[in-house]
Short mmCIF file of C-alpha atoms in Angstrom, two decimals:
data_model
loop_
_atom_site.label_atom_id
_atom_site.label_comp_id
_atom_site.label_asym_id
_atom_site.label_seq_id
_atom_site.Cartn_x
_atom_site.Cartn_y
_atom_site.Cartn_z
CA MET O 280 42.64 122.11 -0.89
CA ASP O 281 44.67 122.36 2.35
CA PHE O 282 44.04 118.86 3.78
CA ARG O 283 45.81 119.79 7.16
CA GLU O 284 43.09 122.53 7.73
CA LEU O 285 40.37 120.03 6.75
CA ARG O 286 41.84 117.64 9.50
CA PHE O 287 41.60 120.46 12.07
CA ALA O 288 38.03 121.02 11.07
CA ARG O 289 37.17 117.21 11.23
CA ALA O 290 38.88 116.96 14.59
CA MET O 291 36.76 119.83 15.98
CA GLU O 292 33.64 118.27 14.70
CA PHE O 293 34.45 114.84 16.26
CA THR O 294 35.36 116.56 19.51
CA ILE O 295 31.81 118.36 19.64
CA HIS O 296 30.05 115.15 18.96
CA GLU O 297 31.93 113.40 21.78
CA ILE O 298 31.09 116.09 24.25
CA ASN O 299 27.50 115.98 23.38
CA ASN O 300 27.49 112.19 23.82
CA ARG O 301 29.16 112.34 27.17
CA THR O 302 27.11 112.81 30.36
CA ASP O 303 29.89 113.97 32.55
CA LEU O 304 30.94 116.87 30.23
CA LEU O 305 28.53 119.91 29.98
CA PRO O 306 25.54 118.01 31.37
CA ASP O 307 22.07 119.10 29.85
CA ILE O 308 23.93 121.36 27.28
CA THR O 309 24.04 120.48 23.52
CA LEU O 310 26.83 122.27 21.55
CA GLY O 311 26.07 123.50 18.11
CA TYR O 312 28.71 124.76 15.59
CA GLN O 313 29.29 126.13 12.13
CA ILE O 314 32.59 125.92 10.48
CA TYR O 315 33.52 128.22 7.58
CA ASP O 316 36.55 128.72 5.56
CA SER O 317 38.56 131.99 5.83
CA CYS O 318 40.64 131.27 2.77
CA SER O 319 43.81 131.74 4.87
CA ALA O 320 43.23 135.59 4.42
CA VAL O 321 43.06 138.11 7.42
CA PRO O 322 40.34 140.35 5.77
CA MET O 323 38.17 137.63 4.97
CA ALA O 324 38.59 135.99 8.64
CA ILE O 325 37.46 139.45 9.89
CA LYS O 326 34.52 139.72 7.58
CA VAL O 327 33.38 136.25 8.51
CA ALA O 328 33.72 137.10 12.22
CA PHE O 329 31.44 140.20 11.69
CA GLN O 330 29.01 138.25 9.89
CA PHE O 331 28.79 135.55 12.70
CA ALA O 332 28.56 138.38 15.38
CA ASN O 333 25.55 139.99 13.45
CA GLY O 334 23.82 136.70 12.85
CA LEU O 335 24.27 136.77 9.05
CA VAL O 336 24.65 134.02 6.54
CA PRO O 337 28.37 134.12 5.53
CA ILE O 338 28.64 135.11 1.94
CA PHE O 339 32.25 135.58 0.86
CA ASN O 340 31.78 137.38 -2.38
CA TYR O 341 28.45 139.38 -1.90
CA VAL O 342 28.89 142.99 -1.16
CA ASN O 343 25.36 143.65 0.50
CA SER O 344 25.79 140.96 2.98
CA CYS O 345 24.22 143.07 5.72
CA SER O 346 20.70 142.34 4.11
CA LYS O 347 21.17 138.65 4.70
CA SER O 348 20.47 138.54 8.40
CA VAL O 349 18.52 135.26 9.02
CA ALA O 350 19.81 133.95 12.35
CA ALA O 351 20.53 134.92 15.92
CA ALA O 352 24.19 136.16 16.74
CA VAL O 353 26.49 133.43 17.83
CA PRO O 354 27.61 133.76 21.51
CA ALA O 355 31.30 132.84 20.99
CA LEU O 356 33.90 132.26 18.36
CA VAL O 357 36.72 129.65 18.07
CA GLY O 358 39.64 131.25 16.20
CA GLU O 359 41.29 130.08 12.99
CA SER O 360 44.04 127.35 13.22
CA ALA O 361 46.63 130.06 12.09
CA SER O 362 47.52 132.63 14.84
CA THR O 363 47.47 135.83 12.85
CA PRO O 364 43.93 135.77 11.64
CA SER O 365 42.72 134.64 15.22
CA ILE O 366 44.63 137.58 16.70
CA SER O 367 42.97 140.03 14.41
CA MET O 368 39.41 138.62 15.21
CA ALA O 369 40.11 138.70 18.83
CA ARG O 370 41.22 142.36 18.81
CA ILE O 371 38.07 143.68 16.85
CA LEU O 372 35.52 141.32 18.32
CA GLY O 373 36.79 141.99 21.89
CA LEU O 374 35.65 145.80 21.30
CA PHE O 375 32.02 144.28 21.11
CA GLY O 376 32.27 142.04 24.12
CA ILE O 377 32.12 138.87 22.23
CA PRO O 378 34.23 136.25 24.09
CA GLN O 379 35.42 131.19 21.63
CA ILE O 380 36.76 130.86 24.48
CA LEU O 381 40.15 131.59 25.96
CA ASN O 382 38.99 132.18 29.50
CA ARG O 383 36.94 128.98 29.33
CA LEU O 384 39.97 126.96 28.24
CA LYS O 385 41.83 127.78 31.36
CA ARG O 386 39.14 125.88 33.42
CA VAL O 387 39.07 122.81 31.26
CA ASN O 388 40.28 119.57 32.86
CA PHE O 389 39.10 116.10 31.99
CA THR O 390 40.33 112.54 30.94
CA THR O 391 39.65 111.20 27.36
CA LYS O 392 38.48 107.64 26.78
CA ASN O 393 41.95 106.44 26.12
CA GLY O 394 43.37 107.79 29.29
CA TYR O 395 44.84 111.15 28.35
CA GLN O 396 44.42 114.13 30.66
CA VAL O 397 43.40 117.20 28.90
CA SER O 398 44.00 120.62 30.43
CA PHE O 399 45.25 124.25 29.60
CA ASP O 400 47.66 126.45 31.36
CA SER O 401 47.08 130.01 32.44
CA ASN O 402 47.76 131.28 28.94
CA GLY O 403 45.09 128.82 27.46
CA ASP O 404 47.66 126.63 25.85
CA PRO O 405 47.52 122.77 25.97
CA VAL O 406 49.95 120.96 28.22
CA ALA O 407 53.09 120.25 26.20
CA VAL O 408 54.61 116.72 26.50
CA TYR O 409 57.56 116.03 24.44
CA GLU O 410 59.84 113.04 23.96
CA LEU O 411 63.47 113.90 24.16
CA ILE O 412 65.53 112.25 21.44
CA ASN O 413 69.36 111.84 21.06
CA TRP O 414 70.37 111.56 17.53
CA GLN O 415 73.47 109.51 17.01
CA PHE O 416 75.74 108.21 14.05
CA LYS O 417 76.40 104.49 14.15
CA LYS O 418 79.68 103.08 13.10
CA ASP O 419 78.51 102.26 9.67
CA GLY O 420 77.32 105.90 9.12
CA ALA O 421 73.60 105.27 9.61
CA LEU O 422 71.61 107.72 11.71
CA ASN O 423 69.96 106.43 14.88
CA PHE O 424 67.94 108.08 17.68
CA VAL O 425 67.56 106.97 21.17
CA PRO O 426 64.63 108.29 23.47
CA VAL O 427 66.47 109.77 26.53
CA GLY O 428 63.57 111.38 28.47
CA TYR O 429 60.50 113.49 28.12
CA TYR O 430 59.22 116.94 29.09
CA ASP O 431 55.92 117.44 30.64
CA SER O 432 54.74 121.24 31.13
CA SER O 433 52.00 120.10 33.72
CA LYS O 434 54.60 119.00 36.20
CA PRO O 435 55.68 121.48 39.01
CA ARG O 436 58.66 123.60 38.18
CA GLY O 437 61.80 121.76 38.39
CA GLN O 438 60.05 118.39 37.59
CA GLU O 439 59.24 119.04 33.96
CA PHE O 440 62.09 117.15 32.79
CA ARG O 441 62.57 113.41 33.22
CA MET O 442 65.67 111.75 32.10
CA ASN O 443 65.57 107.99 31.44
CA SER O 444 69.23 107.73 32.62
CA ALA O 445 72.52 109.58 32.90
CA ILE O 446 74.37 110.30 29.62
CA SER O 447 78.05 109.24 29.78
CA TRP O 448 80.94 109.77 27.41
CA VAL O 449 83.15 106.88 26.32
CA GLY O 450 85.89 107.45 23.68
CA GLY O 451 84.53 110.78 22.62
CA GLN O 452 81.13 109.52 21.71
CA THR O 453 77.78 109.68 23.47
CA GLU O 454 76.62 106.48 25.21
CA VAL O 455 72.85 106.53 25.88
CA PRO O 456 71.47 103.58 27.67
CA VAL O 457 67.95 102.04 26.59
CA SER O 458 65.01 103.87 28.02
CA VAL O 459 64.32 103.01 31.62
CA CYS O 460 60.51 103.20 31.00
CA SER O 461 60.23 100.48 28.30
CA GLU O 462 62.56 98.09 26.47
CA SER O 463 62.86 98.18 22.76
CA CYS O 464 60.15 96.12 20.98
CA PRO O 465 61.86 93.18 18.90
CA PRO O 466 60.75 92.05 15.46
CA GLY O 467 57.57 90.16 15.56
CA THR O 468 55.94 92.71 17.91
CA ARG O 469 54.55 96.29 17.74
CA LYS O 470 54.57 99.18 20.12
CA ALA O 471 51.35 100.17 21.97
CA VAL O 472 51.58 103.37 23.95
CA GLN O 473 50.48 102.95 27.64
CA LYS O 474 47.48 104.88 28.54
CA GLY O 475 48.15 108.24 30.40
CA ARG O 476 51.94 107.83 30.12
CA PRO O 477 54.52 109.43 27.96
CA VAL O 478 55.18 108.21 24.46
CA CYS O 479 58.27 106.58 25.63
CA CYS O 480 56.30 104.15 27.79
CA TYR O 481 54.76 101.37 25.77
CA ASP O 482 54.02 97.76 25.67
CA CYS O 483 55.31 95.20 23.19
CA ILE O 484 52.36 93.35 21.57
CA PRO O 485 52.92 90.52 19.43
CA CYS O 486 51.75 90.70 15.84
CA ALA O 487 48.36 89.33 15.11
CA GLU O 488 47.77 86.07 13.29
CA GLY O 489 48.82 86.44 9.64
CA GLU O 490 50.93 89.68 10.39
CA ILE O 491 54.67 90.39 10.84
CA SER O 492 56.98 93.18 11.91
CA ASN O 493 60.57 92.85 10.48
CA LYS O 494 61.95 96.07 12.29
CA THR O 495 62.74 96.89 15.95
CA ASP O 496 60.08 99.15 17.64
CA SER O 497 57.58 98.95 14.76
CA LEU O 498 54.54 100.95 15.25
CA ASP O 499 52.28 98.68 13.18
CA CYS O 500 52.53 95.03 11.95
CA LEU O 501 52.25 94.13 8.16
CA ARG O 502 49.78 91.45 6.85
CA CYS O 503 51.29 88.76 4.79
CA SER O 504 49.83 88.42 1.12
CA ALA O 505 47.34 85.66 0.52
CA GLU O 506 49.96 82.99 -0.44
CA LEU O 507 52.43 83.74 2.38
CA TRP O 508 52.29 83.19 6.20
CA PRO O 509 54.43 84.31 9.18
CA ASN O 510 57.18 82.23 10.61
CA THR O 511 56.98 81.27 14.18
CA LYS O 512 58.80 84.54 15.25
CA ARG O 513 56.49 86.55 13.08
CA ASP O 514 59.33 88.56 11.54
CA SER O 515 59.09 87.38 8.07
CA CYS O 516 56.61 85.98 5.50
CA LEU O 517 57.20 82.51 4.10
CA PRO O 518 55.43 80.52 1.48
CA LYS O 519 52.60 78.56 2.63
CA SER O 520 52.63 74.80 2.69
CA ILE O 521 50.86 73.43 -0.31
CA GLU O 522 48.47 70.50 0.19
CA PHE O 523 47.14 68.08 -2.37
CA LEU O 524 46.75 64.23 -2.60
CA SER O 525 50.17 63.30 -3.97
CA TRP O 526 51.56 59.96 -5.19
CA ASP O 527 54.01 59.75 -2.22
CA ASP O 528 51.45 60.62 0.43
CA THR O 529 50.45 57.72 2.72
CA LEU O 530 46.88 58.08 1.74
CA GLY O 531 47.68 58.36 -1.93
CA ILE O 532 49.79 55.22 -1.83
CA ILE O 533 47.04 53.24 0.04
CA LEU O 534 44.53 54.28 -2.64
CA THR O 535 46.84 53.51 -5.55
CA VAL O 536 47.39 50.05 -4.12
CA PHE O 537 43.60 49.46 -3.98
CA SER O 538 43.09 50.92 -7.44
CA VAL O 539 45.83 48.62 -9.06
CA THR O 540 44.65 45.69 -7.25
CA GLY O 541 40.98 46.12 -8.26
CA ALA O 542 42.09 46.48 -11.91
CA PHE O 543 44.28 43.36 -11.50
CA ILE O 544 41.24 41.46 -10.07
CA ALA O 545 39.17 42.59 -12.93
CA VAL O 546 41.78 41.40 -15.51
CA CYS O 547 42.10 37.96 -13.57
CA VAL O 548 38.21 37.51 -13.76
CA THR O 549 38.30 38.21 -17.46
CA ALA O 550 40.93 35.65 -17.99
CA VAL O 551 38.95 33.09 -16.05
CA PHE O 552 35.83 33.81 -17.99
CA TYR O 553 37.74 33.87 -21.24
CA LYS O 554 39.30 30.57 -20.68
CA HIS O 555 35.83 29.09 -19.66
CA ARG O 556 33.82 31.07 -22.23
CA ALA O 557 32.32 27.85 -23.59
CA SER O 558 31.03 26.66 -20.27
CA PRO O 559 27.33 27.05 -19.47
CA ILE O 560 27.77 29.56 -16.43
CA VAL O 561 29.45 31.99 -18.71
CA ARG O 562 27.25 31.55 -21.59
CA ALA O 563 24.09 31.65 -19.38
CA ASN O 564 25.16 35.02 -18.00
CA ASN O 565 25.38 36.79 -21.36
CA SER O 566 29.14 36.48 -22.01
CA GLU O 567 29.51 39.49 -24.33
CA LEU O 568 27.98 41.95 -21.70
CA SER O 569 29.98 40.30 -19.00
CA PHE O 570 33.24 40.73 -20.78
CA LEU O 571 32.20 44.50 -21.61
CA LEU O 572 31.30 44.96 -17.80
CA LEU O 573 34.56 43.53 -16.84
CA PHE O 574 36.48 46.03 -19.34
CA SER O 575 34.51 48.85 -17.92
CA LEU O 576 35.14 47.82 -14.23
CA THR O 577 38.84 47.81 -15.13
CA LEU O 578 38.63 51.47 -16.22
CA CYS O 579 36.77 52.21 -13.27
CA PHE O 580 39.38 51.11 -10.90
CA LEU O 581 42.05 52.84 -13.03
CA CYS O 582 40.22 56.07 -13.39
CA SER O 583 40.69 56.85 -9.67
CA LEU O 584 44.29 57.18 -10.31
CA THR O 585 43.50 60.34 -12.40
CA PHE O 586 42.49 61.98 -8.89
CA ILE O 587 45.95 61.47 -7.39
CA GLY O 588 48.81 63.92 -8.04
CA ARG O 589 49.07 67.65 -8.65
CA PRO O 590 46.01 69.16 -10.19
CA SER O 591 46.54 70.47 -13.58
CA GLU O 592 44.18 71.78 -16.46
CA TRP O 593 44.11 68.40 -18.14
CA SER O 594 43.86 66.29 -15.12
CA CYS O 595 41.06 68.27 -13.74
CA MET O 596 39.02 67.72 -16.97
CA LEU O 597 40.00 64.14 -17.24
CA ARG O 598 39.18 62.88 -13.85
CA HIS O 599 35.59 63.84 -13.70
CA THR O 600 34.69 63.04 -17.31
CA VAL O 601 36.53 59.72 -17.49
CA PHE O 602 34.84 58.75 -14.20
CA GLY O 603 31.39 59.73 -15.42
CA ILE O 604 31.67 57.90 -18.75
CA THR O 605 33.34 54.70 -17.37
CA PHE O 606 30.70 54.30 -14.67
CA VAL O 607 27.87 54.83 -17.14
CA LEU O 608 29.32 52.23 -19.35
CA CYS O 609 29.66 49.86 -16.28
CA ILE O 610 25.89 50.44 -15.12
CA SER O 611 24.75 50.34 -18.68
CA CYS O 612 26.23 46.65 -18.92
CA VAL O 613 24.47 45.82 -15.54
CA LEU O 614 21.29 47.26 -16.71
CA GLY O 615 21.51 45.33 -20.04
CA LYS O 616 22.11 42.03 -18.04
CA THR O 617 19.14 42.80 -15.84
CA ILE O 618 16.93 43.31 -18.83
CA VAL O 619 18.15 40.17 -20.31
CA VAL O 620 17.23 38.26 -17.19
CA LEU O 621 13.64 39.64 -17.36
CA MET O 622 13.28 38.99 -20.94
CA ALA O 623 14.69 35.51 -20.71
CA PHE O 624 12.02 34.68 -18.03
CA ARG O 625 9.27 35.93 -20.44
CA ALA O 626 10.81 33.94 -23.30
CA THR O 627 10.12 30.66 -21.35
CA LEU O 628 6.36 31.45 -21.22
CA PRO O 629 4.29 29.62 -23.98
CA GLY O 630 3.85 31.59 -27.15
CA SER O 631 6.40 34.27 -26.15
CA ASN O 632 8.79 35.83 -28.68
CA VAL O 633 10.16 38.62 -26.48
CA MET O 634 13.89 37.61 -26.79
CA LYS O 635 14.01 38.58 -30.41
CA TRP O 636 13.28 42.13 -29.38
CA PHE O 637 16.28 42.27 -26.99
CA GLY O 638 18.94 40.16 -28.69
CA LEU O 639 22.58 40.80 -28.89
CA PRO O 640 22.30 43.94 -31.39
CA GLN O 641 19.66 45.51 -29.05
CA GLN O 642 21.84 44.86 -25.96
CA ARG O 643 24.82 46.57 -27.83
CA LEU O 644 22.63 49.41 -28.96
CA SER O 645 21.26 50.05 -25.44
CA VAL O 646 24.63 50.15 -23.84
CA LEU O 647 25.84 52.47 -26.71
CA ALA O 648 22.88 54.70 -26.34
CA PHE O 649 23.08 54.96 -22.41
CA THR O 650 26.86 55.76 -22.56
CA LEU O 651 26.45 58.27 -25.45
CA ILE O 652 24.07 60.41 -23.24
CA GLN O 653 26.75 60.65 -20.63
CA VAL O 654 29.38 61.45 -23.25
CA ILE O 655 27.10 64.40 -24.56
CA ILE O 656 26.70 65.61 -20.90
CA CYS O 657 30.44 65.59 -20.33
CA VAL O 658 31.24 67.34 -23.85
CA LEU O 659 28.68 70.09 -22.86
CA TRP O 660 30.34 70.39 -19.36
CA LEU O 661 33.75 70.74 -20.85
CA THR O 662 32.66 73.12 -23.65
CA ILE O 663 30.54 75.52 -21.52
CA SER O 664 32.56 75.53 -18.14
CA PRO O 665 35.16 72.87 -17.62
CA PRO O 666 36.82 71.88 -14.46
CA PHE O 667 40.03 73.87 -13.60
CA PRO O 668 42.76 73.73 -11.04
CA PHE O 669 42.97 76.65 -8.48
CA LYS O 670 44.53 77.53 -5.26
CA ASN O 671 42.07 77.53 -2.27
CA VAL O 672 43.65 79.97 0.33
CA LYS O 673 40.41 80.28 2.33
CA HIS O 674 39.90 76.87 3.86
CA TYR O 675 43.20 76.81 5.74
CA LYS O 676 45.00 79.96 7.07
CA ASP O 677 48.46 78.50 6.76
CA LYS O 678 48.04 76.20 3.84
CA ILE O 679 47.31 76.36 0.16
CA ILE O 680 44.98 73.70 -1.10
CA LEU O 681 45.59 72.67 -4.79
CA GLU O 682 42.28 71.32 -6.02
CA CYS O 683 40.07 71.13 -9.07
CA GLY O 684 37.14 73.54 -9.17
CA LEU O 685 34.06 72.00 -10.82
CA GLY O 686 33.78 74.97 -13.27
CA SER O 687 30.08 74.20 -13.73
CA ASP O 688 28.35 72.81 -10.63
CA VAL O 689 25.41 71.81 -12.92
CA GLY O 690 27.60 69.77 -15.11
CA PHE O 691 29.11 67.80 -12.12
CA TRP O 692 25.81 67.12 -10.58
CA ALA O 693 24.29 66.03 -14.03
CA VAL O 694 27.07 63.40 -14.43
CA LEU O 695 26.38 62.17 -11.04
CA GLY O 696 22.70 62.29 -11.24
CA TYR O 697 22.63 60.36 -14.53
CA ILE O 698 24.84 57.62 -12.98
CA GLY O 699 22.41 57.58 -9.97
CA PHE O 700 19.33 57.43 -12.24
CA LEU O 701 20.71 54.50 -14.09
CA ALA O 702 21.76 52.68 -10.84
CA VAL O 703 18.32 53.20 -9.23
CA LEU O 704 16.63 51.87 -12.44
CA CYS O 705 18.88 48.91 -12.55
CA PHE O 706 18.05 48.20 -8.83
CA ILE O 707 14.41 48.43 -9.34
CA LEU O 708 14.47 45.92 -12.28
CA ALA O 709 16.84 43.57 -10.59
CA PHE O 710 14.64 43.72 -7.34
CA LEU O 711 11.68 42.73 -9.44
CA ALA O 712 13.55 39.69 -11.00
CA ARG O 713 15.33 38.60 -7.78
CA LYS O 714 12.90 35.60 -7.04
CA LEU O 715 12.47 34.09 -10.70
CA PRO O 716 12.80 30.32 -10.46
CA ASP O 717 16.35 29.19 -11.42
CA ASN O 718 19.20 27.81 -9.56
CA PHE O 719 21.59 30.58 -10.40
CA ASN O 720 19.45 33.69 -10.71
CA GLU O 721 21.89 36.64 -11.56
CA ALA O 722 19.27 39.19 -10.71
CA LYS O 723 19.88 38.46 -6.98
CA PHE O 724 23.39 39.31 -7.23
CA ILE O 725 22.77 42.36 -9.36
CA THR O 726 20.24 43.64 -6.67
CA PHE O 727 22.90 43.30 -4.06
CA SER O 728 25.47 45.01 -6.11
CA MET O 729 23.10 47.86 -6.87
CA LEU O 730 22.15 48.20 -3.27
CA ILE O 731 25.88 48.57 -2.28
CA PHE O 732 26.48 50.94 -5.22
CA CYS O 733 23.56 53.37 -4.24
CA ALA O 734 24.40 53.18 -0.45
CA VAL O 735 28.06 54.18 -1.33
CA TRP O 736 27.12 57.09 -3.43
CA ILE O 737 24.28 58.35 -1.25
CA THR O 738 26.86 58.33 1.65
CA PHE O 739 29.39 59.93 -0.61
CA ILE O 740 27.53 63.24 -1.19
CA PRO O 741 27.43 64.60 2.41
CA ALA O 742 31.09 63.34 3.03
CA TYR O 743 32.40 65.02 -0.24
CA VAL O 744 30.75 68.33 0.64
CA SER O 745 32.11 68.44 4.22
CA SER O 746 35.61 67.03 3.67
CA PRO O 747 38.46 69.48 3.60
CA GLY O 748 41.45 69.73 1.42
CA LYS O 749 42.99 66.39 -0.01
CA PHE O 750 40.36 64.46 1.85
CA THR O 751 37.63 65.69 -0.63
CA VAL O 752 39.72 63.78 -3.37
CA ALA O 753 40.18 60.83 -1.21
CA VAL O 754 36.34 60.53 -0.38
CA GLU O 755 35.64 60.51 -4.14
CA ILE O 756 38.29 57.88 -4.92
CA PHE O 757 36.99 55.74 -1.90
CA ALA O 758 33.48 55.94 -3.42
CA ILE O 759 34.67 54.83 -6.84
CA LEU O 760 36.69 51.98 -5.36
CA ALA O 761 33.99 50.83 -3.02
CA SER O 762 31.30 50.86 -5.58
CA SER O 763 33.54 49.08 -8.10
CA PHE O 764 34.52 46.39 -5.60
CA GLY O 765 30.76 45.90 -4.73
CA LEU O 766 30.01 45.25 -8.42
CA ILE O 767 32.86 42.84 -9.19
CA ILE O 768 32.40 40.93 -5.96
CA CYS O 769 28.63 40.54 -6.04
CA ILE O 770 28.33 39.87 -9.67
CA PHE O 771 31.44 37.93 -10.55
CA ALA O 772 32.68 36.26 -7.43
CA PRO O 773 29.95 33.72 -7.12
CA LYS O 774 30.46 32.67 -10.78
CA CYS O 775 34.26 32.44 -10.48
CA PHE O 776 33.80 30.30 -7.27
CA ILE O 777 31.76 27.82 -9.17
CA ILE O 778 33.98 27.74 -12.26
CA VAL O 779 37.20 27.11 -10.19
CA PHE O 780 36.03 25.35 -7.11
CA ARG O 781 32.67 23.76 -8.10
CA PRO O 782 33.03 22.65 -11.72
CA GLU O 783 30.43 19.99 -11.26
CA GLN O 784 27.81 22.74 -10.92
CA ASN O 785 28.95 24.28 -14.03
CA THR O 786 26.57 22.29 -16.22
CA LYS O 787 23.48 23.14 -18.38
CA LYS O 788 21.20 20.83 -16.34
CA HIS O 789 22.16 22.36 -13.01
CA LEU O 790 21.73 25.91 -14.15
CA MET O 791 18.42 25.32 -15.93
CA GLY O 792 16.59 23.92 -12.92
CA LYS O 793 12.95 24.06 -13.88
CA SER O 794 13.61 24.58 -17.57
CA PHE O 795 14.61 28.31 -16.91
CA LEU O 796 17.42 29.98 -18.80
CA SER O 797 16.93 27.94 -21.91
CA TRP O 798 17.92 31.03 -23.79
CA TYR O 799 21.60 30.74 -23.06
#
């Protein structure tokens, strides 16, 4: 296969289509064409020419081709790309008065879409435009060339040559100044030939975004790879800046302080409750579930720290699973306390023996069962398609975002959905028990805490989806901290206030009110 000849055929095909699509060239005339291979042989070229002239289907290796006449004779022939077969065809076909196209070429004169003038001289040859190059050896021995002018055969005689400037001799070496038409294009730009002017006349176009040129007079710019980005001069590719929520980042420091502060507050509340564990207010609010809830809240505050730092394979798997399990443990404790409040009110009714069905063993079992379901979901998630670290090069053009891919979206939303289900169930039960007749009804505070919890996580979903880069992680940490602070403030702040500042209200008589909470 001679690809050079194939390009000639493609160029002719393209040209004919362009002429047929133009209204100013050969109006009301549609050109047709047939292109055949002469196999670079003069006898084959003559044979095919005769077959064209007689209206035959060209069959190269069929002897009785005269019996295959199926079409009208062609009106003209365009010669082969090589001159020898073309001359042979012209000499023989000329005897029969068959003209493609020498006489027609002499009258062709038009301008192409990109501004070039197309015309032919008296011999049918295209106008010759040449760039004149002066080859020189540099002092280091490298070969260099400088454009010194151009030749245009369409110009009047005596004006065909145009020199960019005079050539002088200095110290026995040729000194050729820079082209008068255009200065050299520096690195970071590319040459773009000016329409209708010689090739030595060009504009220097800055490389497009994400591309560079590191040579003078580059014809094309090179695109940097996915993890590289051009410098300001666009003459070299540099590694993209990497973005993630780091420990020394201002946002990371602020979130770390709030996380540690929240965990410290939870530990302090635990100490206050433990010191006053025999007091009525601690016993009346189910001390075992309260201590377990405070432990889970401490873990919730600390689990937000796993989201800070450079993502790794272990941190990506740890951050979502620890978050999911600790929050379910937390909500399970709150749900258990809510059910205890409802059961305790039923226990005060005459003849009711309902508390034996939800005593301490049942409370522990319910918390364990609810948490175990989340553990199973997380194990399945980590087994089938766990979270993984990856480089996000699509969100920003000049940055690489290091983040944790979810692996399985179903696993992530199953973890969140289960937390949401428990929170909504807890909110509904606490809302039903909010007006029970007592002086310190815990259901009121659980209702407020669950209302804040649900509001935070409902707001989290659109913010998480739309936040870019490290802010995606920051939004998730904020949701964890906000909901954890909401729980510890709404549920434990009123109790701690009475224990520390209103000890006179921390009595059995004050808490029971109308004989309620006799179960404590």
